[in-house]
Amino acid sequence: MIALTLAEIAAAMNGTLHLHTGHLVDPSASDALTGESLVGGAVHTDSREVTAGDIFVAKPGEETDGHLFAPAAVASGAAVIIVERVLDLPVAQVLVPDAVVALGDLATTVIARVRAAGRLKVIGITGSNGKTTTKNLLRAILERVGPTVAARASFNNEVGAPLTMLEVTGETQFLVAEMGASAEGEIRRLVRMARPDIGIVLKVGLAHAGGFGGIEATVRTKSEMVTDLGPDDITILNRDDDRVAGMAAVTAARVVWFGESDGATVRASAIHGSRTGTSFTLHLPGGESRPVSFRVLGEHHVMNALAAAAAADVLGVPIDDIVTALESVTVAERWRMEVMGGRDDITVINDAYNASPDSMTAALKTLAQIRKPTGRSIAVLGEMSELGELSGEEHDRIGLLAVRLNISQLIVVGRAARRMHISTINEGSWDGESAYVDTADEAFELLRDTIKPGDTVLVKSSNSAGLRFLGDRLGKLYSW
């Protein structure tokens, strides 16, 4: 984070500074400069990450309370802690009504100060699927140009996004911010923190549709990325998704289209998927084109590559640098189409960080496409969470898709996903087999007896189902 005085931190958070001597400083008062000590360390909500000079935000959580870990943060050298109640600890404290809101307020102030220096460009990314992959691809491109800050893992909510924003310094040239949401208004709040110069919307699907209250609410929520953009800003929209394309009507920003259709100005052609990735030809608005050997598994990731390429092109990155960076990326992210195993020609694809009907469909299609001629395709599937009233219907549909794709073996894990198993066994025309187990441990035992040399195994579920750890176990079991 950029260096700020304790008084400036308190003022940014609309809080009250308490020095450990017991003296109280009102940040709006004329004597606020008594908190002139500079703090420029990192900002954390996890006390285990705190080092000397850092800021610890004691955020109340669903299962515990960050205030309980404040002593550990102080022992690790925290310079100041953000609290909702003053603690009896020998450290400067900023008292705020809501620690999460205060975190966002601090991020807003820091981004505004760095932007005022004229160097920082902010790119915001949202969509029902592909945010983290697109963020990683764009980071790989922009790091070749200048200092770049991008979210760790999937830091894209009201806590993770501002923590990412607070990593910027005076030297940062690019901030790539994921912006996710589970309710209307959340992306708008993140947009108003970061004020993106470029806003990317990848796709509108059924991910979190239960939480949003339906697909139309999802559309409204994702469109929050573009509604606050001004005429000097740019929005990058998926031409192939009608719901995203409709957002052009609600933004004042200049629109850049990406996709596979002829109406896209950043486009892919000659797409060919294989076990080693996807090859395609990248076309940019100026008429330039280049072949790309994209090593991230799954043709569906080509759209994420196009979105990243579109943003990079807007920022002036030469096409050859874009292609070189895209070709350097081999894994979208941990637990996202992560290829593991290898022993006895057995391949394990661990894609169990998250799942929606769209991403589950894409993963199953990839499995069917890359299956070895002499081996079987095995899909180990768990729940797609947060689908609300659509859950049963969508789990049925995925089960039927496994039949249509002629997946050799389906193993369904967990009661919430059981309808996938029922829908497949009701299909008499299918040559494959389906099995149902309650737990990941049962699935592991079954798979250990089932997998044969040459098989390709996909493990896919929402994060809450925990199958990513099953994927890790299988990957380790069949590694060299």
Short mmCIF file of C-alpha atoms in Angstrom, two decimals:
data_model
loop_
_atom_site.label_atom_id
_atom_site.label_comp_id
_atom_site.label_asym_id
_atom_site.label_seq_id
_atom_site.Cartn_x
_atom_site.Cartn_y
_atom_site.Cartn_z
CA MET A 1 0.00 0.00 0.00
CA ILE A 2 1.07 3.60 -0.47
CA ALA A 3 2.29 5.25 2.71
CA LEU A 4 -0.36 7.15 4.66
CA THR A 5 -0.35 8.68 8.11
CA LEU A 6 -2.44 7.12 10.82
CA ALA A 7 -4.68 10.18 10.73
CA GLU A 8 -5.12 9.82 6.96
CA ILE A 9 -6.04 6.16 7.34
CA ALA A 10 -8.62 7.03 10.00
CA ALA A 11 -10.06 9.82 7.87
CA ALA A 12 -10.28 7.58 4.79
CA MET A 13 -12.18 5.00 6.82
CA ASN A 14 -14.44 7.56 8.51
CA GLY A 15 -13.09 6.16 11.76
CA THR A 16 -11.61 7.41 14.99
CA LEU A 17 -7.93 6.92 15.76
CA HIS A 18 -6.99 5.57 19.17
CA LEU A 19 -3.30 5.62 20.02
CA HIS A 20 -2.15 2.94 22.41
CA THR A 21 -1.33 5.59 24.99
CA GLY A 22 -5.05 6.05 25.39
CA HIS A 23 -5.05 9.42 23.58
CA LEU A 24 -7.97 9.94 21.21
CA VAL A 25 -7.58 11.72 17.89
CA ASP A 26 -10.59 12.95 15.90
CA PRO A 27 -9.42 12.74 12.24
CA SER A 28 -11.70 15.60 11.23
CA ALA A 29 -10.37 17.95 13.89
CA SER A 30 -7.61 20.51 13.42
CA ASP A 31 -5.25 18.58 15.69
CA ALA A 32 -5.54 15.37 13.60
CA LEU A 33 -1.84 15.61 12.68
CA THR A 34 -0.93 14.09 16.03
CA GLY A 35 -1.37 10.81 14.15
CA GLU A 36 1.44 11.67 11.71
CA SER A 37 3.23 8.34 11.88
CA LEU A 38 3.46 6.86 8.38
CA VAL A 39 2.18 3.36 7.64
CA GLY A 40 2.84 1.74 4.28
CA GLY A 41 2.68 -1.97 4.95
CA ALA A 42 0.31 -4.53 3.43
CA VAL A 43 -3.33 -4.80 4.51
CA HIS A 44 -4.58 -8.16 5.78
CA THR A 45 -7.71 -9.78 7.18
CA ASP A 46 -5.74 -12.94 8.05
CA SER A 47 -3.53 -12.45 11.11
CA ARG A 48 -1.22 -15.26 9.92
CA GLU A 49 -0.10 -13.10 7.00
CA VAL A 50 0.79 -10.03 9.07
CA THR A 51 4.41 -8.89 9.24
CA ALA A 52 6.06 -5.84 10.77
CA GLY A 53 4.47 -2.55 9.71
CA ASP A 54 1.30 -4.07 8.24
CA ILE A 55 -2.36 -3.18 8.78
CA PHE A 56 -4.73 -5.79 10.23
CA VAL A 57 -8.47 -5.51 9.66
CA ALA A 58 -10.35 -7.29 12.45
CA LYS A 59 -13.29 -8.34 10.31
CA PRO A 60 -16.15 -10.24 11.95
CA GLY A 61 -16.86 -13.40 9.94
CA GLU A 62 -19.56 -16.01 9.61
CA GLU A 63 -17.72 -18.54 11.78
CA THR A 64 -15.34 -16.44 13.88
CA ASP A 65 -14.39 -12.87 14.73
CA GLY A 66 -11.22 -11.15 13.53
CA HIS A 67 -10.97 -9.32 16.85
CA LEU A 68 -10.00 -12.64 18.45
CA PHE A 69 -6.89 -12.75 16.26
CA ALA A 70 -5.82 -9.15 16.79
CA PRO A 71 -3.33 -10.11 19.56
CA ALA A 72 -1.58 -12.45 17.12
CA ALA A 73 -1.46 -9.67 14.51
CA VAL A 74 0.05 -7.28 17.05
CA ALA A 75 2.59 -9.89 18.09
CA SER A 76 3.59 -10.21 14.42
CA GLY A 77 4.25 -6.48 14.20
CA ALA A 78 1.03 -4.87 12.98
CA ALA A 79 1.41 -1.10 12.96
CA VAL A 80 -2.32 -0.42 13.24
CA ILE A 81 -5.44 -2.52 13.55
CA ILE A 82 -8.91 -1.68 12.25
CA VAL A 83 -11.55 -2.59 14.82
CA GLU A 84 -15.26 -2.32 15.52
CA ARG A 85 -14.54 -2.12 19.25
CA VAL A 86 -11.40 -0.81 20.94
CA LEU A 87 -9.19 -3.60 22.24
CA ASP A 88 -6.82 -3.59 25.19
CA LEU A 89 -3.71 -3.94 23.04
CA PRO A 90 -0.52 -1.84 22.77
CA VAL A 91 -1.11 -0.73 19.18
CA ALA A 92 -2.73 2.11 17.26
CA GLN A 93 -6.35 1.33 16.46
CA VAL A 94 -8.90 2.84 14.09
CA LEU A 95 -12.41 2.38 15.41
CA VAL A 96 -15.03 2.01 12.65
CA PRO A 97 -18.71 1.02 12.58
CA ASP A 98 -18.17 -1.66 9.91
CA ALA A 99 -14.72 -3.08 9.16
CA VAL A 100 -15.65 -4.33 5.67
CA VAL A 101 -17.09 -0.96 4.64
CA ALA A 102 -14.03 0.77 6.09
CA LEU A 103 -11.74 -1.54 4.09
CA GLY A 104 -13.52 -0.50 0.91
CA ASP A 105 -13.32 3.17 1.86
CA LEU A 106 -9.57 2.90 2.35
CA ALA A 107 -9.20 1.19 -1.04
CA THR A 108 -11.20 3.98 -2.67
CA THR A 109 -8.88 6.61 -1.21
CA VAL A 110 -5.69 4.77 -2.17
CA ILE A 111 -6.80 4.14 -5.77
CA ALA A 112 -7.85 7.79 -6.15
CA ARG A 113 -4.48 9.03 -4.89
CA VAL A 114 -2.46 6.73 -7.15
CA ARG A 115 -4.66 7.51 -10.14
CA ALA A 116 -4.20 11.24 -9.54
CA ALA A 117 -0.50 10.76 -10.28
CA GLY A 118 -1.55 9.91 -13.84
CA ARG A 119 0.14 6.53 -14.25
CA LEU A 120 -2.41 3.92 -13.10
CA LYS A 121 -4.82 2.17 -15.48
CA VAL A 122 -7.56 0.04 -13.93
CA ILE A 123 -9.19 -2.92 -15.66
CA GLY A 124 -12.28 -4.45 -14.06
CA ILE A 125 -13.45 -7.95 -14.98
CA THR A 126 -16.81 -9.58 -14.26
CA GLY A 127 -18.92 -12.40 -15.64
CA SER A 128 -20.61 -15.59 -14.51
CA ASN A 129 -17.59 -17.64 -15.61
CA GLY A 130 -13.99 -17.00 -16.56
CA LYS A 131 -13.09 -14.03 -14.34
CA THR A 132 -10.04 -15.60 -12.70
CA THR A 133 -8.70 -17.12 -15.92
CA THR A 134 -9.08 -13.83 -17.80
CA LYS A 135 -7.43 -11.97 -14.93
CA ASN A 136 -4.46 -14.33 -14.99
CA LEU A 137 -4.09 -14.08 -18.77
CA LEU A 138 -4.26 -10.29 -18.72
CA ARG A 139 -1.76 -10.13 -15.87
CA ALA A 140 0.63 -12.33 -17.87
CA ILE A 141 0.38 -9.87 -20.77
CA LEU A 142 0.60 -6.63 -18.81
CA GLU A 143 3.48 -7.72 -16.57
CA ARG A 144 5.60 -7.61 -19.71
CA VAL A 145 4.76 -3.91 -20.07
CA GLY A 146 4.96 -2.52 -16.55
CA PRO A 147 4.31 -3.13 -12.82
CA THR A 148 0.96 -4.92 -12.52
CA VAL A 149 -1.25 -5.76 -9.55
CA ALA A 150 -3.86 -8.50 -9.91
CA ALA A 151 -5.93 -10.48 -7.46
CA ARG A 152 -4.59 -13.57 -5.75
CA ALA A 153 -6.76 -16.64 -6.40
CA SER A 154 -10.37 -15.40 -6.62
CA PHE A 155 -10.16 -12.25 -4.50
CA ASN A 156 -13.23 -10.67 -6.10
CA ASN A 157 -15.77 -9.88 -3.38
CA GLU A 158 -16.31 -7.00 -0.94
CA VAL A 159 -13.22 -8.11 1.01
CA GLY A 160 -10.91 -9.65 -1.59
CA ALA A 161 -11.30 -6.93 -4.21
CA PRO A 162 -10.33 -4.01 -1.93
CA LEU A 163 -7.43 -6.04 -0.52
CA THR A 164 -6.16 -6.36 -4.09
CA MET A 165 -6.67 -2.64 -4.75
CA LEU A 166 -4.65 -1.83 -1.64
CA GLU A 167 -1.62 -3.62 -3.11
CA VAL A 168 -1.05 -0.78 -5.58
CA THR A 169 1.87 1.57 -5.05
CA GLY A 170 3.04 4.72 -6.76
CA GLU A 171 4.89 2.55 -9.26
CA THR A 172 1.90 0.44 -10.27
CA GLN A 173 0.96 0.88 -13.93
CA PHE A 174 -1.90 -1.61 -14.17
CA LEU A 175 -4.49 -2.89 -11.70
CA VAL A 176 -6.47 -5.93 -12.88
CA ALA A 177 -9.45 -6.29 -10.56
CA GLU A 178 -11.88 -9.20 -10.51
CA MET A 179 -15.35 -8.10 -9.49
CA GLY A 180 -17.76 -10.79 -8.37
CA ALA A 181 -21.10 -10.60 -6.62
CA SER A 182 -23.75 -12.66 -4.92
CA ALA A 183 -26.38 -9.88 -4.92
CA GLU A 184 -27.34 -6.78 -6.85
CA GLY A 185 -25.35 -3.65 -6.01
CA GLU A 186 -22.12 -5.43 -5.06
CA ILE A 187 -20.34 -4.96 -8.40
CA ARG A 188 -21.45 -1.32 -8.50
CA ARG A 189 -19.78 -0.77 -5.12
CA LEU A 190 -16.52 -2.32 -6.35
CA VAL A 191 -16.65 -0.29 -9.56
CA ARG A 192 -17.03 2.90 -7.57
CA MET A 193 -14.01 1.95 -5.48
CA ALA A 194 -11.69 1.29 -8.41
CA ARG A 195 -13.22 3.48 -11.16
CA PRO A 196 -12.07 1.22 -14.03
CA ASP A 197 -10.78 2.70 -17.26
CA ILE A 198 -11.73 -0.57 -18.94
CA GLY A 199 -14.65 -2.77 -17.90
CA ILE A 200 -14.89 -6.35 -19.19
CA VAL A 201 -18.04 -8.48 -19.09
CA LEU A 202 -17.37 -12.08 -20.10
CA LYS A 203 -20.62 -13.99 -19.85
CA VAL A 204 -23.98 -14.06 -18.13
CA GLY A 205 -25.00 -17.54 -17.04
CA LEU A 206 -26.72 -19.35 -14.20
CA ALA A 207 -23.81 -19.19 -11.72
CA HIS A 208 -25.23 -17.82 -8.43
CA ALA A 209 -28.65 -17.42 -10.11
CA GLY A 210 -30.29 -18.69 -6.93
CA GLY A 211 -28.68 -15.93 -4.90
CA PHE A 212 -29.51 -13.26 -7.45
CA GLY A 213 -33.12 -14.36 -7.79
CA GLY A 214 -33.04 -15.36 -11.45
CA ILE A 215 -31.22 -14.74 -14.71
CA GLU A 216 -32.64 -11.22 -15.26
CA ALA A 217 -31.30 -10.13 -11.88
CA THR A 218 -27.95 -11.64 -12.87
CA VAL A 219 -27.97 -9.53 -16.05
CA ARG A 220 -28.69 -6.38 -14.06
CA THR A 221 -25.93 -7.21 -11.59
CA LYS A 222 -23.26 -7.90 -14.23
CA SER A 223 -24.25 -4.75 -16.13
CA GLU A 224 -23.18 -2.74 -13.09
CA MET A 225 -19.67 -3.11 -14.50
CA VAL A 226 -20.51 -0.80 -17.40
CA THR A 227 -23.27 1.54 -16.25
CA ASP A 228 -20.91 3.85 -14.33
CA LEU A 229 -18.30 4.04 -17.10
CA GLY A 230 -17.94 7.39 -18.85
CA PRO A 231 -17.43 8.35 -22.50
CA ASP A 232 -13.64 8.32 -22.08
CA ASP A 233 -13.74 4.75 -20.76
CA ILE A 234 -13.93 1.49 -22.69
CA THR A 235 -16.13 -1.55 -22.16
CA ILE A 236 -15.17 -4.91 -23.62
CA LEU A 237 -18.22 -7.09 -24.27
CA ASN A 238 -18.84 -10.65 -25.45
CA ARG A 239 -20.48 -10.37 -28.86
CA ASP A 240 -21.54 -14.02 -28.75
CA ASP A 241 -23.60 -13.67 -25.55
CA ASP A 242 -26.85 -11.83 -26.24
CA ARG A 243 -27.28 -10.85 -22.61
CA VAL A 244 -23.82 -9.29 -22.51
CA ALA A 245 -24.20 -7.69 -25.94
CA GLY A 246 -27.32 -5.94 -24.68
CA MET A 247 -25.21 -4.05 -22.16
CA ALA A 248 -23.94 -1.81 -24.94
CA ALA A 249 -27.24 0.04 -24.61
CA VAL A 250 -26.68 0.94 -20.94
CA THR A 251 -23.14 2.31 -21.04
CA ALA A 252 -21.66 5.60 -22.16
CA ALA A 253 -18.29 3.96 -22.76
CA ARG A 254 -16.87 3.02 -26.14
CA VAL A 255 -17.59 -0.65 -26.86
CA VAL A 256 -15.02 -3.17 -28.05
CA TRP A 257 -16.46 -6.55 -29.04
CA PHE A 258 -14.78 -9.93 -28.63
CA GLY A 259 -15.95 -13.37 -29.70
CA GLU A 260 -15.97 -15.91 -32.48
CA SER A 261 -18.71 -14.29 -34.56
CA ASP A 262 -18.06 -11.93 -37.47
CA GLY A 263 -19.41 -8.98 -35.48
CA ALA A 264 -16.51 -9.19 -33.02
CA THR A 265 -13.55 -6.89 -33.61
CA VAL A 266 -11.25 -9.06 -31.48
CA ARG A 267 -11.93 -12.49 -32.87
CA ALA A 268 -10.74 -16.09 -32.99
CA SER A 269 -10.87 -18.33 -36.03
CA ALA A 270 -9.55 -21.79 -36.95
CA ILE A 271 -10.11 -23.05 -33.40
CA HIS A 272 -8.87 -26.57 -32.75
CA GLY A 273 -8.85 -28.22 -29.32
CA SER A 274 -6.67 -31.13 -28.24
CA ARG A 275 -5.20 -32.77 -25.14
CA THR A 276 -2.40 -30.21 -25.10
CA GLY A 277 -4.57 -27.09 -25.39
CA THR A 278 -6.18 -25.11 -28.18
CA SER A 279 -4.78 -23.56 -31.32
CA PHE A 280 -6.52 -20.61 -32.93
CA THR A 281 -5.88 -17.50 -34.99
CA LEU A 282 -6.17 -14.20 -33.14
CA HIS A 283 -7.57 -11.23 -35.09
CA LEU A 284 -7.30 -7.66 -33.77
CA PRO A 285 -9.24 -4.54 -34.87
CA GLY A 286 -6.38 -3.09 -36.90
CA GLY A 287 -6.40 -6.08 -39.23
CA GLU A 288 -3.43 -7.85 -37.64
CA SER A 289 -3.66 -11.60 -37.00
CA ARG A 290 -1.41 -14.24 -35.52
CA PRO A 291 -1.61 -17.99 -34.83
CA VAL A 292 -1.78 -18.86 -31.12
CA SER A 293 -0.81 -22.15 -29.48
CA PHE A 294 -2.79 -21.78 -26.28
CA ARG A 295 -1.84 -24.41 -23.70
CA VAL A 296 -4.70 -23.89 -21.26
CA LEU A 297 -6.95 -26.93 -21.58
CA GLY A 298 -10.47 -26.44 -22.97
CA GLU A 299 -11.74 -24.58 -26.03
CA HIS A 300 -14.02 -22.48 -23.80
CA HIS A 301 -10.95 -20.67 -22.47
CA VAL A 302 -10.36 -19.13 -25.91
CA MET A 303 -13.06 -16.58 -25.08
CA ASN A 304 -11.15 -15.60 -21.96
CA ALA A 305 -7.99 -15.22 -24.03
CA LEU A 306 -9.87 -12.97 -26.47
CA ALA A 307 -11.13 -10.75 -23.65
CA ALA A 308 -7.59 -10.40 -22.27
CA ALA A 309 -6.22 -9.70 -25.75
CA ALA A 310 -8.88 -7.04 -26.34
CA ALA A 311 -7.93 -5.20 -23.14
CA ALA A 312 -4.24 -5.45 -23.93
CA ASP A 313 -4.81 -4.12 -27.44
CA VAL A 314 -6.73 -1.14 -26.07
CA LEU A 315 -3.79 -0.46 -23.75
CA GLY A 316 -1.39 -0.44 -26.69
CA VAL A 317 0.32 -3.81 -26.22
CA PRO A 318 1.73 -5.11 -29.56
CA ILE A 319 0.09 -8.27 -30.91
CA ASP A 320 3.33 -10.27 -30.78
CA ASP A 321 3.69 -9.53 -27.06
CA ILE A 322 0.06 -10.52 -26.50
CA VAL A 323 0.57 -13.85 -28.25
CA THR A 324 3.84 -14.59 -26.47
CA ALA A 325 2.19 -14.01 -23.10
CA LEU A 326 -0.88 -16.11 -23.93
CA GLU A 327 1.33 -18.97 -25.05
CA SER A 328 3.33 -18.80 -21.82
CA VAL A 329 0.32 -19.64 -19.63
CA THR A 330 -0.19 -23.37 -19.06
CA VAL A 331 -2.76 -23.49 -16.23
CA ALA A 332 -5.79 -21.23 -15.89
CA GLU A 333 -5.55 -21.33 -12.08
CA ARG A 334 -5.21 -23.90 -9.31
CA TRP A 335 -8.12 -26.38 -9.50
CA ARG A 336 -9.30 -24.98 -12.86
CA MET A 337 -8.81 -27.48 -15.69
CA GLU A 338 -5.58 -28.44 -13.90
CA VAL A 339 -3.99 -31.44 -15.60
CA MET A 340 -2.50 -33.98 -13.18
CA GLY A 341 -1.46 -37.62 -13.07
CA GLY A 342 0.44 -39.15 -15.98
CA ARG A 343 1.37 -42.60 -14.70
CA ASP A 344 0.07 -45.46 -16.83
CA ASP A 345 -1.13 -42.81 -19.30
CA ILE A 346 -3.87 -41.83 -16.83
CA THR A 347 -4.87 -38.15 -16.96
CA VAL A 348 -6.71 -36.41 -14.12
CA ILE A 349 -8.31 -33.02 -14.82
CA ASN A 350 -9.05 -31.22 -11.56
CA ASP A 351 -11.66 -28.55 -12.32
CA ALA A 352 -13.43 -28.56 -8.98
CA TYR A 353 -12.86 -25.03 -7.72
CA ASN A 354 -16.27 -23.95 -8.95
CA ALA A 355 -19.11 -25.13 -11.13
CA SER A 356 -22.12 -23.70 -12.92
CA PRO A 357 -24.22 -25.21 -15.70
CA ASP A 358 -22.11 -23.37 -18.29
CA SER A 359 -18.74 -24.38 -16.88
CA MET A 360 -19.90 -27.95 -16.23
CA THR A 361 -21.05 -28.21 -19.84
CA ALA A 362 -17.74 -26.86 -21.13
CA ALA A 363 -15.72 -29.24 -18.95
CA LEU A 364 -17.73 -32.31 -20.05
CA LYS A 365 -17.35 -31.34 -23.71
CA THR A 366 -13.60 -31.02 -23.19
CA LEU A 367 -13.48 -34.44 -21.53
CA ALA A 368 -15.32 -36.02 -24.47
CA GLN A 369 -13.06 -34.24 -26.95
CA ILE A 370 -9.70 -35.21 -25.45
CA ARG A 371 -10.50 -38.79 -24.47
CA LYS A 372 -7.80 -41.14 -25.72
CA PRO A 373 -8.98 -43.59 -28.41
CA THR A 374 -7.83 -46.53 -26.30
CA GLY A 375 -9.03 -45.19 -22.96
CA ARG A 376 -12.27 -44.22 -21.25
CA SER A 377 -13.72 -40.89 -20.21
CA ILE A 378 -14.70 -40.76 -16.53
CA ALA A 379 -16.60 -37.81 -15.06
CA VAL A 380 -16.64 -37.38 -11.28
CA LEU A 381 -19.26 -34.73 -10.64
CA GLY A 382 -20.55 -32.97 -7.54
CA GLU A 383 -23.09 -30.29 -6.78
CA MET A 384 -23.48 -27.06 -8.71
CA SER A 385 -24.42 -24.77 -5.82
CA GLU A 386 -26.45 -21.55 -5.62
CA LEU A 387 -28.85 -22.37 -8.47
CA GLY A 388 -31.99 -21.87 -6.39
CA GLU A 389 -35.18 -23.22 -7.94
CA LEU A 390 -33.24 -24.12 -11.11
CA SER A 391 -31.04 -26.61 -9.28
CA GLY A 392 -32.97 -29.81 -9.98
CA GLU A 393 -33.56 -29.04 -13.63
CA GLU A 394 -29.93 -28.09 -14.25
CA HIS A 395 -28.52 -31.16 -12.50
CA ASP A 396 -30.85 -33.28 -14.64
CA ARG A 397 -29.60 -31.52 -17.76
CA ILE A 398 -25.95 -32.19 -16.93
CA GLY A 399 -26.70 -35.87 -16.38
CA LEU A 400 -28.37 -36.05 -19.78
CA LEU A 401 -25.43 -34.21 -21.34
CA ALA A 402 -23.08 -36.91 -20.04
CA VAL A 403 -25.25 -39.44 -21.86
CA ARG A 404 -25.33 -37.41 -25.08
CA LEU A 405 -21.54 -37.00 -25.01
CA ASN A 406 -21.19 -40.74 -24.41
CA ILE A 407 -19.07 -40.33 -21.29
CA SER A 408 -17.88 -43.84 -20.39
CA GLN A 409 -18.34 -43.64 -16.63
CA LEU A 410 -20.16 -41.11 -14.45
CA ILE A 411 -19.61 -41.00 -10.70
CA VAL A 412 -21.89 -38.59 -8.86
CA VAL A 413 -20.83 -37.47 -5.38
CA GLY A 414 -23.14 -36.06 -2.71
CA ARG A 415 -26.91 -35.99 -2.21
CA ALA A 416 -27.25 -32.48 -3.64
CA ALA A 417 -26.01 -33.80 -7.00
CA ARG A 418 -27.88 -37.12 -6.98
CA ARG A 419 -30.32 -36.08 -9.68
CA MET A 420 -27.49 -36.21 -12.20
CA HIS A 421 -27.16 -39.93 -11.45
CA ILE A 422 -30.93 -40.53 -11.63
CA SER A 423 -31.27 -38.76 -14.97
CA THR A 424 -28.50 -40.84 -16.54
CA ILE A 425 -29.69 -44.24 -15.38
CA ASN A 426 -33.15 -43.42 -16.75
CA GLU A 427 -31.65 -43.18 -20.23
CA GLY A 428 -31.81 -46.64 -21.75
CA SER A 429 -29.81 -45.75 -24.89
CA TRP A 430 -26.57 -45.00 -23.05
CA ASP A 431 -23.66 -47.42 -23.27
CA GLY A 432 -21.92 -45.97 -20.22
CA GLU A 433 -22.40 -46.52 -16.52
CA SER A 434 -23.32 -44.27 -13.60
CA ALA A 435 -22.59 -44.72 -9.92
CA TYR A 436 -23.64 -42.68 -6.92
CA VAL A 437 -21.72 -42.24 -3.64
CA ASP A 438 -22.35 -40.00 -0.66
CA THR A 439 -18.80 -38.84 0.05
CA ALA A 440 -15.51 -37.97 -1.63
CA ASP A 441 -13.79 -40.75 0.33
CA GLU A 442 -16.20 -43.30 -1.11
CA ALA A 443 -15.58 -41.86 -4.57
CA PHE A 444 -11.82 -42.23 -4.10
CA GLU A 445 -12.13 -45.89 -3.13
CA LEU A 446 -14.41 -46.58 -6.08
CA LEU A 447 -12.15 -44.77 -8.53
CA ARG A 448 -9.04 -46.54 -7.28
CA ASP A 449 -10.70 -49.81 -8.29
CA THR A 450 -12.21 -48.40 -11.49
CA ILE A 451 -9.54 -46.36 -13.28
CA LYS A 452 -7.50 -48.20 -15.88
CA PRO A 453 -4.41 -47.28 -17.92
CA GLY A 454 -5.26 -44.77 -20.63
CA ASP A 455 -8.31 -43.32 -18.85
CA THR A 456 -9.04 -39.59 -18.68
CA VAL A 457 -10.76 -38.47 -15.47
CA LEU A 458 -12.55 -35.16 -14.94
CA VAL A 459 -13.31 -34.02 -11.37
CA LYS A 460 -15.80 -31.14 -11.35
CA SER A 461 -18.02 -29.49 -8.71
CA SER A 462 -18.68 -26.26 -6.90
CA ASN A 463 -16.16 -25.27 -4.27
CA SER A 464 -18.57 -26.11 -1.46
CA ALA A 465 -18.65 -29.78 -2.51
CA GLY A 466 -14.92 -30.10 -1.77
CA LEU A 467 -14.11 -32.36 -4.72
CA ARG A 468 -10.99 -30.35 -5.55
CA PHE A 469 -9.27 -32.28 -2.76
CA LEU A 470 -10.47 -35.54 -4.29
CA GLY A 471 -8.90 -34.37 -7.55
CA ASP A 472 -5.64 -33.70 -5.74
CA ARG A 473 -5.68 -37.20 -4.20
CA LEU A 474 -6.28 -38.81 -7.57
CA GLY A 475 -3.60 -36.68 -9.22
CA LYS A 476 -1.11 -37.72 -6.58
CA LEU A 477 -2.14 -41.39 -6.82
CA TYR A 478 -1.47 -41.48 -10.54
CA SER A 479 1.52 -39.14 -10.67
CA TRP A 480 4.95 -40.36 -11.68
#
